[in-house]
Short mmCIF file of C-alpha atoms in Angstrom, two decimals:
data_model
loop_
_atom_site.label_atom_id
_atom_site.label_comp_id
_atom_site.label_asym_id
_atom_site.label_seq_id
_atom_site.Cartn_x
_atom_site.Cartn_y
_atom_site.Cartn_z
CA MET A 1 80.28 107.37 100.25
CA GLU A 2 83.57 106.52 98.55
CA LYS A 3 82.96 102.84 99.26
CA ILE A 4 79.54 102.91 97.66
CA LYS A 5 81.02 104.63 94.63
CA ASN A 6 83.69 101.93 94.28
CA ALA A 7 81.09 99.19 94.56
CA LEU A 8 78.81 100.71 91.90
CA PRO A 9 80.33 98.95 88.85
CA SER A 10 80.03 95.50 90.39
CA ILE A 11 76.50 96.17 91.61
CA ALA A 12 75.61 97.27 88.07
CA LEU A 13 77.19 94.11 86.63
CA LEU A 14 75.25 91.88 89.03
CA ALA A 15 72.02 93.66 88.19
CA ALA A 16 72.74 93.22 84.48
CA MET A 17 73.43 89.50 84.94
CA ILE A 18 70.16 89.02 86.81
CA GLY A 19 68.35 90.99 84.12
CA ILE A 20 69.78 88.88 81.30
CA TRP A 21 69.06 85.69 83.22
CA TRP A 22 65.46 86.74 83.71
CA TRP A 23 65.04 87.76 80.08
CA VAL A 24 66.58 84.53 78.73
CA VAL A 25 64.33 82.33 80.88
CA VAL A 26 61.20 84.22 79.83
CA ALA A 27 62.24 84.39 76.18
CA THR A 28 63.00 80.65 75.92
CA ASP A 29 59.83 79.72 77.77
CA SER A 30 61.81 77.28 79.90
CA MET A 31 59.70 74.85 81.88
CA ILE A 32 62.41 73.89 84.33
CA PHE A 33 64.92 76.70 84.67
CA PRO A 34 63.63 79.26 87.22
CA THR A 35 63.56 83.03 86.92
CA PRO A 36 65.27 85.13 89.61
CA GLY A 37 61.82 85.89 90.98
CA GLN A 38 61.08 82.19 91.44
CA VAL A 39 64.46 81.75 93.17
CA VAL A 40 63.61 84.53 95.60
CA SER A 41 60.17 83.14 96.40
CA GLY A 42 61.70 79.64 96.81
CA THR A 43 64.22 81.07 99.24
CA LEU A 44 61.52 82.85 101.22
CA GLU A 45 59.53 79.62 101.38
CA LEU A 46 62.54 77.83 102.86
CA ALA A 47 63.24 80.68 105.26
CA ASP A 48 59.63 80.64 106.42
CA ASP A 49 59.50 76.97 107.32
CA GLY A 50 62.91 77.24 108.98
CA THR A 51 64.75 74.58 106.97
CA LEU A 52 67.03 77.16 105.37
CA TRP A 53 68.46 78.18 108.75
CA GLU A 54 68.91 74.55 109.73
CA HIS A 55 70.93 73.86 106.58
CA ILE A 56 73.05 76.95 107.08
CA ARG A 57 73.61 76.13 110.75
CA ALA A 58 74.61 72.55 109.90
CA SER A 59 77.14 73.62 107.26
CA LEU A 60 78.65 76.35 109.44
CA MET A 61 78.92 74.03 112.41
CA ARG A 62 80.83 71.44 110.38
CA VAL A 63 83.14 74.06 108.96
CA GLY A 64 83.61 75.60 112.39
CA ILE A 65 84.65 72.33 114.00
CA GLY A 66 86.77 71.01 111.11
CA PHE A 67 88.51 74.32 110.57
CA SER A 68 89.22 74.87 114.29
CA LEU A 69 90.74 71.42 114.55
CA ALA A 70 92.86 72.15 111.49
CA VAL A 71 94.12 75.44 113.00
CA ALA A 72 94.88 73.69 116.30
CA VAL A 73 97.01 71.10 114.49
CA ALA A 74 98.50 73.19 111.68
CA VAL A 75 99.84 76.16 113.64
CA PRO A 76 101.95 74.22 116.20
CA MET A 77 103.00 71.76 113.48
CA GLY A 78 104.00 74.56 111.12
CA LEU A 79 105.94 76.40 113.83
CA TRP A 80 107.74 73.21 114.79
CA MET A 81 108.61 72.37 111.18
CA GLY A 82 109.76 75.92 110.60
CA ARG A 83 112.13 75.83 113.55
CA VAL A 84 113.42 72.26 113.46
CA ASP A 85 115.09 71.35 110.18
CA THR A 86 114.92 67.60 110.72
CA ALA A 87 111.17 67.84 111.23
CA TYR A 88 110.87 69.92 108.09
CA ARG A 89 112.96 67.58 105.96
CA THR A 90 111.02 64.55 107.21
CA LEU A 91 107.47 65.87 107.09
CA ASN A 92 107.47 68.38 104.27
CA PRO A 93 107.66 65.85 101.38
CA VAL A 94 104.79 63.88 102.91
CA PHE A 95 102.62 66.98 103.22
CA GLN A 96 103.54 68.14 99.73
CA ILE A 97 102.21 64.81 98.40
CA MET A 98 99.04 64.97 100.50
CA ARG A 99 98.28 68.59 99.70
CA PRO A 100 97.38 68.29 96.00
CA ILE A 101 95.01 65.36 96.61
CA SER A 102 91.54 66.88 96.34
CA PRO A 103 89.61 66.46 99.57
CA ILE A 104 86.79 65.06 97.41
CA ALA A 105 89.02 62.06 96.71
CA TRP A 106 88.93 61.31 100.42
CA ILE A 107 85.14 60.93 100.47
CA PRO A 108 85.08 57.13 99.98
CA LEU A 109 87.64 56.69 102.74
CA ALA A 110 85.76 59.11 104.99
CA ILE A 111 82.58 57.10 104.55
CA LEU A 112 84.46 53.86 105.14
CA TRP A 113 86.03 55.16 108.35
CA PHE A 114 83.38 57.44 109.80
CA GLY A 115 80.12 56.48 108.11
CA VAL A 116 77.66 59.08 106.90
CA GLY A 117 77.27 61.11 110.08
CA ASP A 118 78.71 64.50 110.93
CA ILE A 119 82.22 63.20 111.38
CA SER A 120 82.89 62.53 107.69
CA PRO A 121 82.47 66.11 106.47
CA ILE A 122 84.36 67.42 109.51
CA PHE A 123 87.20 65.06 108.64
CA LEU A 124 87.16 66.21 105.01
CA ILE A 125 87.25 69.86 106.03
CA PHE A 126 90.11 69.12 108.37
CA ILE A 127 92.05 67.39 105.57
CA ALA A 128 91.33 70.24 103.17
CA ALA A 129 92.35 73.06 105.49
CA VAL A 130 95.23 71.58 107.45
CA PHE A 131 97.85 71.18 104.72
CA PRO A 132 97.80 74.67 103.26
CA MET A 133 97.95 76.12 106.77
CA ILE A 134 100.90 73.94 107.78
CA VAL A 135 102.81 74.87 104.65
CA GLN A 136 102.03 78.56 105.05
CA THR A 137 103.04 78.63 108.73
CA ALA A 138 106.30 76.77 108.15
CA SER A 139 107.27 79.01 105.27
CA GLY A 140 106.37 81.98 107.46
CA VAL A 141 108.94 80.83 110.01
CA HIS A 142 111.52 80.35 107.28
CA THR A 143 111.06 83.87 105.97
CA ILE A 144 111.56 85.62 109.33
CA GLU A 145 114.29 88.10 108.61
CA LYS A 146 117.68 87.15 110.03
CA ARG A 147 118.21 90.56 111.57
CA TYR A 148 115.32 90.00 114.00
CA LEU A 149 116.62 86.59 115.05
CA HIS A 150 120.11 88.05 115.42
CA ALA A 151 118.80 90.85 117.61
CA ALA A 152 117.05 88.32 119.86
CA GLN A 153 120.24 86.27 120.02
CA ASN A 154 122.24 89.40 120.83
CA PHE A 155 120.04 90.28 123.79
CA GLY A 156 120.39 86.74 125.06
CA VAL A 157 116.68 86.29 125.72
CA SER A 158 115.20 83.01 126.91
CA ARG A 159 113.67 80.52 124.50
CA ALA A 160 110.23 81.38 125.80
CA THR A 161 110.74 85.08 125.09
CA LEU A 162 112.20 84.31 121.67
CA PHE A 163 109.10 82.31 120.85
CA ARG A 164 106.53 84.61 122.37
CA GLN A 165 107.95 87.96 121.34
CA VAL A 166 109.76 87.22 118.09
CA ILE A 167 108.80 84.03 116.31
CA VAL A 168 105.07 83.92 116.92
CA PRO A 169 104.39 87.62 116.19
CA ALA A 170 106.69 87.49 113.16
CA VAL A 171 104.78 84.52 111.72
CA LEU A 172 101.31 85.68 112.75
CA PRO A 173 100.62 87.52 109.48
CA GLU A 174 101.48 84.35 107.53
CA ILE A 175 99.27 82.32 109.83
CA VAL A 176 96.38 84.69 109.15
CA VAL A 177 96.94 84.35 105.40
CA GLY A 178 97.02 80.58 105.81
CA MET A 179 93.78 80.70 107.80
CA ARG A 180 92.12 82.71 105.09
CA ILE A 181 93.14 80.17 102.46
CA GLY A 182 92.18 77.30 104.77
CA LEU A 183 88.73 78.65 105.55
CA GLY A 184 88.06 79.25 101.85
CA VAL A 185 88.95 75.66 101.02
CA ALA A 186 86.94 74.39 103.99
CA TRP A 187 83.81 76.13 102.75
CA LEU A 188 84.28 74.66 99.27
CA VAL A 189 84.66 71.21 100.70
CA VAL A 190 81.78 71.16 103.18
CA VAL A 191 79.28 71.75 100.41
CA ALA A 192 80.82 69.04 98.24
CA ALA A 193 80.91 66.60 101.15
CA GLU A 194 77.29 67.25 102.08
CA MET A 195 76.16 66.58 98.53
CA ILE A 196 77.17 62.99 98.88
CA ALA A 197 76.83 61.84 102.39
CA LEU A 198 74.32 63.64 104.58
CA HIS A 199 70.82 64.74 105.44
CA SER A 200 71.40 68.39 106.24
CA GLY A 201 73.52 71.29 105.13
CA LEU A 202 73.58 73.53 102.07
CA GLY A 203 75.18 70.86 99.88
CA TYR A 204 72.41 68.46 100.84
CA LEU A 205 69.83 71.16 100.10
CA ILE A 206 71.07 71.44 96.52
CA ILE A 207 71.17 67.73 95.75
CA ASP A 208 67.92 67.04 97.60
CA SER A 209 66.08 69.83 95.79
CA ARG A 210 67.06 68.35 92.44
CA ASN A 211 66.28 64.77 93.40
CA ALA A 212 62.96 65.57 95.08
CA GLY A 213 61.09 67.03 92.14
CA ASN A 214 63.51 69.12 90.14
CA ARG A 215 63.23 72.22 92.35
CA TYR A 216 65.87 74.15 90.42
CA ASP A 217 64.79 77.36 92.12
CA LEU A 218 66.08 75.90 95.38
CA VAL A 219 69.25 74.59 93.70
CA ILE A 220 70.13 78.09 92.59
CA ALA A 221 69.02 79.58 95.91
CA GLY A 222 71.45 77.19 97.63
CA MET A 223 74.26 78.18 95.29
CA ILE A 224 73.74 81.88 95.89
CA ILE A 225 73.56 81.44 99.67
CA ILE A 226 76.80 79.44 99.58
CA GLY A 227 78.45 82.25 97.66
CA LEU A 228 77.20 84.92 100.03
CA ILE A 229 78.28 83.04 103.15
CA GLY A 230 81.69 82.38 101.57
CA LEU A 231 82.04 86.10 100.98
CA LEU A 232 81.08 86.77 104.58
CA LEU A 233 83.62 84.27 105.93
CA ASP A 234 86.36 85.81 103.82
CA GLY A 235 85.35 89.20 105.13
CA LEU A 236 85.76 87.92 108.68
CA MET A 237 89.29 86.72 107.90
CA ARG A 238 90.06 90.08 106.34
CA LEU A 239 89.11 91.70 109.64
CA LEU A 240 91.87 89.62 111.23
CA GLU A 241 94.32 91.05 108.71
CA GLY A 242 93.45 94.50 110.00
CA LEU A 243 94.60 93.76 113.56
CA LYS A 244 97.38 96.03 114.75
CA SER A 245 99.71 93.17 115.59
CA VAL A 246 99.75 91.82 112.02
CA ARG A 247 99.29 94.94 109.92
CA TRP A 248 103.00 95.74 109.82
CA ARG A 249 103.48 92.84 107.43
CA TYR A 250 100.96 93.83 104.80
CA GLY A 251 102.36 97.31 104.32
CA ARG A 252 99.09 99.04 105.14
CA MET B 1 148.31 96.81 128.53
CA GLU B 2 145.45 94.43 127.67
CA GLY B 3 142.46 96.26 126.20
CA LYS B 4 138.75 95.79 126.74
CA ILE B 5 138.45 94.13 123.35
CA VAL B 6 141.46 92.27 122.01
CA VAL B 7 141.38 90.93 118.48
CA LYS B 8 144.28 88.66 117.59
CA GLY B 9 145.16 87.53 114.08
CA ILE B 10 141.65 87.14 112.71
CA LYS B 11 141.43 85.40 109.33
CA LYS B 12 138.28 84.40 107.49
CA HIS B 13 137.56 82.75 104.15
CA PHE B 14 134.27 82.43 102.32
CA GLY B 15 133.78 78.94 100.99
CA LYS B 16 136.08 75.97 101.35
CA GLY B 17 138.91 74.28 99.46
CA PRO B 18 141.02 75.81 96.68
CA THR B 19 138.26 78.18 95.55
CA ALA B 20 137.88 79.70 99.02
CA LEU B 21 137.86 83.47 98.93
CA PRO B 22 139.98 85.10 101.61
CA VAL B 23 137.96 87.95 103.12
CA VAL B 24 139.75 88.92 106.31
CA GLY B 25 143.48 88.49 105.99
CA GLY B 26 144.83 88.79 109.52
CA VAL B 27 143.47 91.63 111.65
CA SER B 28 144.68 92.41 115.16
CA LEU B 29 143.50 95.32 117.20
CA ASN B 30 143.10 96.48 120.75
CA VAL B 31 140.28 98.65 122.03
CA ALA B 32 140.58 100.26 125.46
CA ASP B 33 137.68 100.55 127.91
CA GLY B 34 135.55 103.55 126.97
CA GLU B 35 137.36 104.11 123.72
CA PHE B 36 135.58 104.95 120.45
CA VAL B 37 137.26 103.22 117.53
CA ALA B 38 136.15 103.74 113.96
CA ILE B 39 137.03 101.32 111.21
CA VAL B 40 136.82 102.67 107.68
CA GLY B 41 137.39 100.78 104.47
CA PRO B 42 136.35 100.56 100.85
CA SER B 43 133.03 98.87 100.20
CA GLY B 44 133.21 95.11 99.88
CA CYS B 45 136.50 94.94 101.77
CA GLY B 46 135.10 92.66 104.45
CA LYS B 47 134.44 95.17 107.20
CA SER B 48 131.01 93.81 107.95
CA THR B 49 132.45 90.30 108.15
CA LEU B 50 135.08 91.58 110.56
CA MET B 51 132.32 93.16 112.68
CA LYS B 52 130.32 89.92 112.72
CA ILE B 53 133.38 88.09 113.99
CA ILE B 54 134.16 90.67 116.68
CA SER B 55 130.54 90.71 117.86
CA GLY B 56 130.44 86.92 117.97
CA PHE B 57 127.97 86.24 115.16
CA GLU B 58 130.60 84.47 113.04
CA GLU B 59 133.54 82.28 113.92
CA PRO B 60 136.93 83.24 112.48
CA ASP B 61 138.95 80.57 110.63
CA GLU B 62 142.00 81.64 112.59
CA GLY B 63 142.67 83.96 115.50
CA GLU B 64 140.47 84.89 118.43
CA VAL B 65 138.55 87.68 120.06
CA THR B 66 138.71 88.24 123.81
CA ILE B 67 136.56 90.64 125.78
CA ASP B 68 137.74 91.49 129.30
CA GLY B 69 140.25 88.69 128.92
CA VAL B 70 137.62 86.04 128.20
CA ARG B 71 137.40 84.40 124.81
CA ALA B 72 134.23 85.52 123.04
CA HIS B 73 132.72 83.25 120.43
CA LYS B 74 129.04 83.97 120.64
CA PRO B 75 126.91 87.09 120.84
CA SER B 76 126.03 88.38 124.30
CA PRO B 77 124.16 91.35 125.76
CA LYS B 78 127.53 92.69 126.88
CA GLY B 79 127.98 94.05 123.36
CA ILE B 80 124.96 95.08 121.31
CA VAL B 81 125.04 95.36 117.52
CA ILE B 82 123.38 98.29 115.78
CA SER B 83 123.33 97.80 112.04
CA GLN B 84 122.44 99.70 108.92
CA HIS B 85 118.99 98.25 108.34
CA GLY B 86 118.06 98.09 111.98
CA SER B 87 116.24 95.35 113.77
CA VAL B 88 113.52 97.15 115.70
CA PHE B 89 110.65 94.66 115.90
CA PRO B 90 107.78 96.04 113.82
CA TRP B 91 105.19 94.06 115.79
CA LEU B 92 106.08 95.61 119.15
CA THR B 93 105.48 99.17 120.32
CA VAL B 94 108.42 101.42 121.10
CA GLN B 95 108.12 100.65 124.79
CA GLN B 96 107.80 96.90 124.20
CA ASN B 97 110.85 97.04 121.96
CA LEU B 98 112.86 98.76 124.68
CA MET B 99 111.71 96.24 127.27
CA PHE B 100 112.58 93.32 125.00
CA GLY B 101 116.10 92.76 126.30
CA LEU B 102 115.13 93.26 129.94
CA ASN B 103 114.48 89.72 131.00
CA GLY B 104 115.61 88.26 134.27
CA ASN B 105 115.84 90.32 137.41
CA GLY B 106 117.88 93.23 138.59
CA HIS B 107 116.35 95.66 136.14
CA GLY B 108 113.77 97.10 138.50
CA ASP B 109 110.64 98.42 136.89
CA LYS B 110 111.04 97.59 133.23
CA ALA B 111 108.53 100.06 131.86
CA GLU B 112 110.03 102.91 133.86
CA LEU B 113 113.51 102.07 132.67
CA ALA B 114 112.31 101.81 129.08
CA ASP B 115 110.61 105.20 129.30
CA HIS B 116 113.74 106.75 130.79
CA TYR B 117 115.79 105.68 127.77
CA ALA B 118 113.05 106.61 125.35
CA ALA B 119 113.20 110.11 126.79
CA MET B 120 116.99 110.11 126.61
CA VAL B 121 116.98 109.55 122.86
CA GLY B 122 114.18 112.07 122.37
CA LEU B 123 111.24 109.70 121.95
CA LYS B 124 109.15 110.92 124.85
CA GLY B 125 105.48 110.67 123.91
CA PHE B 126 106.09 107.91 121.35
CA GLU B 127 106.27 105.01 123.84
CA ASN B 128 103.09 103.42 122.54
CA ALA B 129 103.69 104.06 118.84
CA TYR B 130 104.38 101.22 116.46
CA PRO B 131 107.59 101.37 114.41
CA ARG B 132 105.76 101.83 111.10
CA GLU B 133 104.40 105.10 112.45
CA LEU B 134 107.93 106.46 112.97
CA SER B 135 110.43 108.05 110.60
CA GLY B 136 113.81 106.52 109.76
CA GLY B 137 115.63 108.75 112.22
CA MET B 138 113.22 107.91 115.02
CA LEU B 139 113.60 104.19 114.31
CA LYS B 140 117.34 104.59 114.70
CA ARG B 141 116.73 106.23 118.08
CA VAL B 142 114.53 103.32 119.12
CA GLU B 143 117.27 100.92 118.16
CA LEU B 144 119.87 102.91 120.05
CA ALA B 145 117.67 103.16 123.14
CA ARG B 146 116.86 99.44 123.02
CA ALA B 147 120.59 98.75 123.07
CA LEU B 148 121.34 101.26 125.84
CA VAL B 149 118.57 100.05 128.13
CA VAL B 150 120.31 96.74 128.78
CA LYS B 151 123.40 98.69 129.83
CA PRO B 152 125.83 97.04 127.43
CA GLU B 153 129.50 97.71 127.92
CA ILE B 154 130.13 97.74 124.19
CA LEU B 155 128.25 99.06 121.17
CA TYR B 156 129.05 97.53 117.80
CA MET B 157 127.83 99.94 115.16
CA ASP B 158 127.87 98.70 111.58
CA GLU B 159 127.17 101.69 109.30
CA PRO B 160 124.41 102.67 111.71
CA PHE B 161 123.37 105.92 110.06
CA SER B 162 124.08 105.22 106.41
CA ALA B 163 120.45 104.47 105.56
CA LEU B 164 119.39 107.90 106.84
CA ASP B 165 119.25 111.07 104.81
CA ALA B 166 122.20 113.44 105.06
CA LEU B 167 120.66 115.86 107.56
CA MET B 168 119.41 113.15 109.88
CA ASN B 169 122.79 111.47 109.61
CA LEU B 170 124.49 114.64 110.91
CA LYS B 171 121.91 115.01 113.65
CA MET B 172 122.32 111.44 114.85
CA ARG B 173 126.10 111.88 115.14
CA THR B 174 125.62 114.72 117.57
CA GLU B 175 122.93 112.81 119.46
CA LEU B 176 125.19 109.80 119.75
CA LEU B 177 127.99 111.89 121.24
CA ARG B 178 125.58 113.47 123.73
CA ILE B 179 124.36 110.03 124.84
CA LEU B 180 127.90 108.69 125.11
CA GLU B 181 128.70 111.65 127.38
CA GLU B 182 126.05 110.38 129.78
CA GLU B 183 126.98 106.71 129.67
CA ARG B 184 130.49 105.94 128.62
CA HIS B 185 130.42 102.89 126.36
CA THR B 186 133.20 101.27 124.42
CA VAL B 187 132.29 101.67 120.76
CA ILE B 188 133.46 100.06 117.55
CA LEU B 189 132.01 101.86 114.55
CA ILE B 190 132.24 100.52 111.02
CA THR B 191 131.66 103.13 108.37
CA HIS B 192 132.58 104.18 104.86
CA ASP B 193 131.99 107.80 105.80
CA VAL B 194 135.37 109.32 106.65
CA GLU B 195 133.87 112.52 108.08
CA GLU B 196 131.60 110.54 110.36
CA ALA B 197 134.62 108.65 111.65
CA ILE B 198 136.60 111.87 112.24
CA TYR B 199 133.67 113.53 113.98
CA LEU B 200 133.06 110.66 116.38
CA ALA B 201 136.10 108.50 116.98
CA ASP B 202 139.12 108.59 119.25
CA ARG B 203 141.01 106.39 116.85
CA ILE B 204 140.45 105.57 113.19
CA MET B 205 141.68 102.43 111.50
CA VAL B 206 141.80 102.17 107.74
CA LEU B 207 141.27 98.76 106.19
CA SER B 208 142.86 97.56 102.97
CA PRO B 209 140.88 95.97 100.13
CA ARG B 210 140.06 92.27 100.40
CA PRO B 211 141.55 90.21 102.01
CA THR B 212 141.43 93.01 104.48
CA THR B 213 144.12 94.00 106.95
CA ILE B 214 144.67 97.16 108.96
CA GLN B 215 146.54 99.46 106.66
CA ALA B 216 146.88 102.56 108.81
CA THR B 217 145.81 103.98 112.18
CA PHE B 218 145.09 107.61 113.04
CA GLU B 219 144.58 109.10 116.49
CA VAL B 220 142.06 111.92 116.79
CA LYS B 221 142.84 113.89 119.93
CA HIS B 222 140.58 116.89 119.34
CA ALA B 223 137.97 117.67 121.97
CA HIS B 224 134.28 117.41 121.13
CA PRO B 225 132.37 118.99 119.53
CA ARG B 226 134.73 118.88 116.58
CA LYS B 227 134.72 121.32 113.75
CA LEU B 228 135.33 119.35 110.58
CA SER B 229 136.34 122.48 108.73
CA SER B 230 139.38 123.07 110.96
CA PRO B 231 142.68 122.77 109.04
CA GLU B 232 144.04 119.84 111.08
CA LEU B 233 140.88 117.76 110.66
CA GLN B 234 140.75 118.63 106.96
CA GLN B 235 144.33 117.42 106.69
CA LEU B 236 143.42 114.25 108.58
CA LYS B 237 140.57 113.63 106.17
CA GLU B 238 142.92 114.01 103.21
CA ASP B 239 145.38 111.61 104.77
CA ILE B 240 142.70 108.99 105.38
CA LEU B 241 141.31 109.39 101.87
CA ALA B 242 144.84 109.02 100.52
CA GLU B 243 145.12 105.72 102.39
CA LEU B 244 141.88 104.66 100.75
CA GLY B 245 143.42 105.48 97.39
CA LEU B 246 141.42 108.64 96.69
#
């Protein structure tokens, strides 16, 4: 009940936006810009013939693979850089240079190296997600409070125990934050990558709908679906933040 | 007679070269097996630095620390540090925290041992709680139990109760004495609380301001539990405060 109450203002705002949108389109007699009703019927049309689900599945699959690869590389790399100063000093400047390069800028190289198949967008997602997660994990290791490391040293535990019971759990909350950032960026990038290179996915849906007969109802339907799925993915990552083993860090 | 812990001529500077700040200016002391020594000093006098050196977390510039006749220059489970802010791992349950130091063999059933010590410090029923669900006093008990469970010979306590409220502070003193009755440890306690030192310690050393040295030593021969309002202990308190310049 409380939750519904808190959500009321934003639901009202969304309803108002849709209302204004509808009114403006009708009032200006636009030939090309669709009303919300047309967007909904366009979406239903796509859902009926099954292409909508194919596009969604294609985009999610690419994000799933690219993001998983990025986690598999970034977490061990970040832990290593956080623990070994030489590794940090050597690699950190390189990653700091790579990180601000928009993944979109990699598209020509991706096409050159991997062609226009599934591998290009997966590569782009990997590039987009891996750097923020490495940086976040390494800084997580650096901010482990000294008193915990001292306690471990005092008890004379083995390196394995130190890693398993102190370093990894201490950094886990930072890793989860990094994953949330990484997945957000990955979702941004998959759509952009699909707009240029491929024959399926939500990004392709948008570009294809425009090119094949100015179906702006489907363009907007694609945009809204991207937004909703992004929200859903972020919600999933938030669930991770609620796990008992990381909640201590967020003060909740 | 050689003590359990022998500290010889410890000196320590912060920084290097001509601007180096002398912090510990030559401290020697001897702690017998099973003895409870309290070290009191004005704040910022370098008592925590001295404790870090004795417990092996910092190297002195000069002098050495020997424990049971062996030179000690790194931390070991033989002497466990309990400090003001505590270091109970927030991501482990109480029981997991207590089992943390129990690696290797010879400890029997770890969980059983952990629960035994949890009960000893009054945490029965909280074995599966996470630290954030506990109060400050209970966290202190977890920390104490985690130290005791590895059967250390020495406890290094650096202002252990000063982050607690006044009532809990008094309660923990009594608890500590009760636990020490059961398992006789050698204890070095650093504190700025003169009454705490008088209540707990067999011997009290007063440190001078920085660079710190031992300025005076007082024996406390009274049997436990001590009544701080007794005339002799009141007099002792005045004497110690006088040494501290109050």
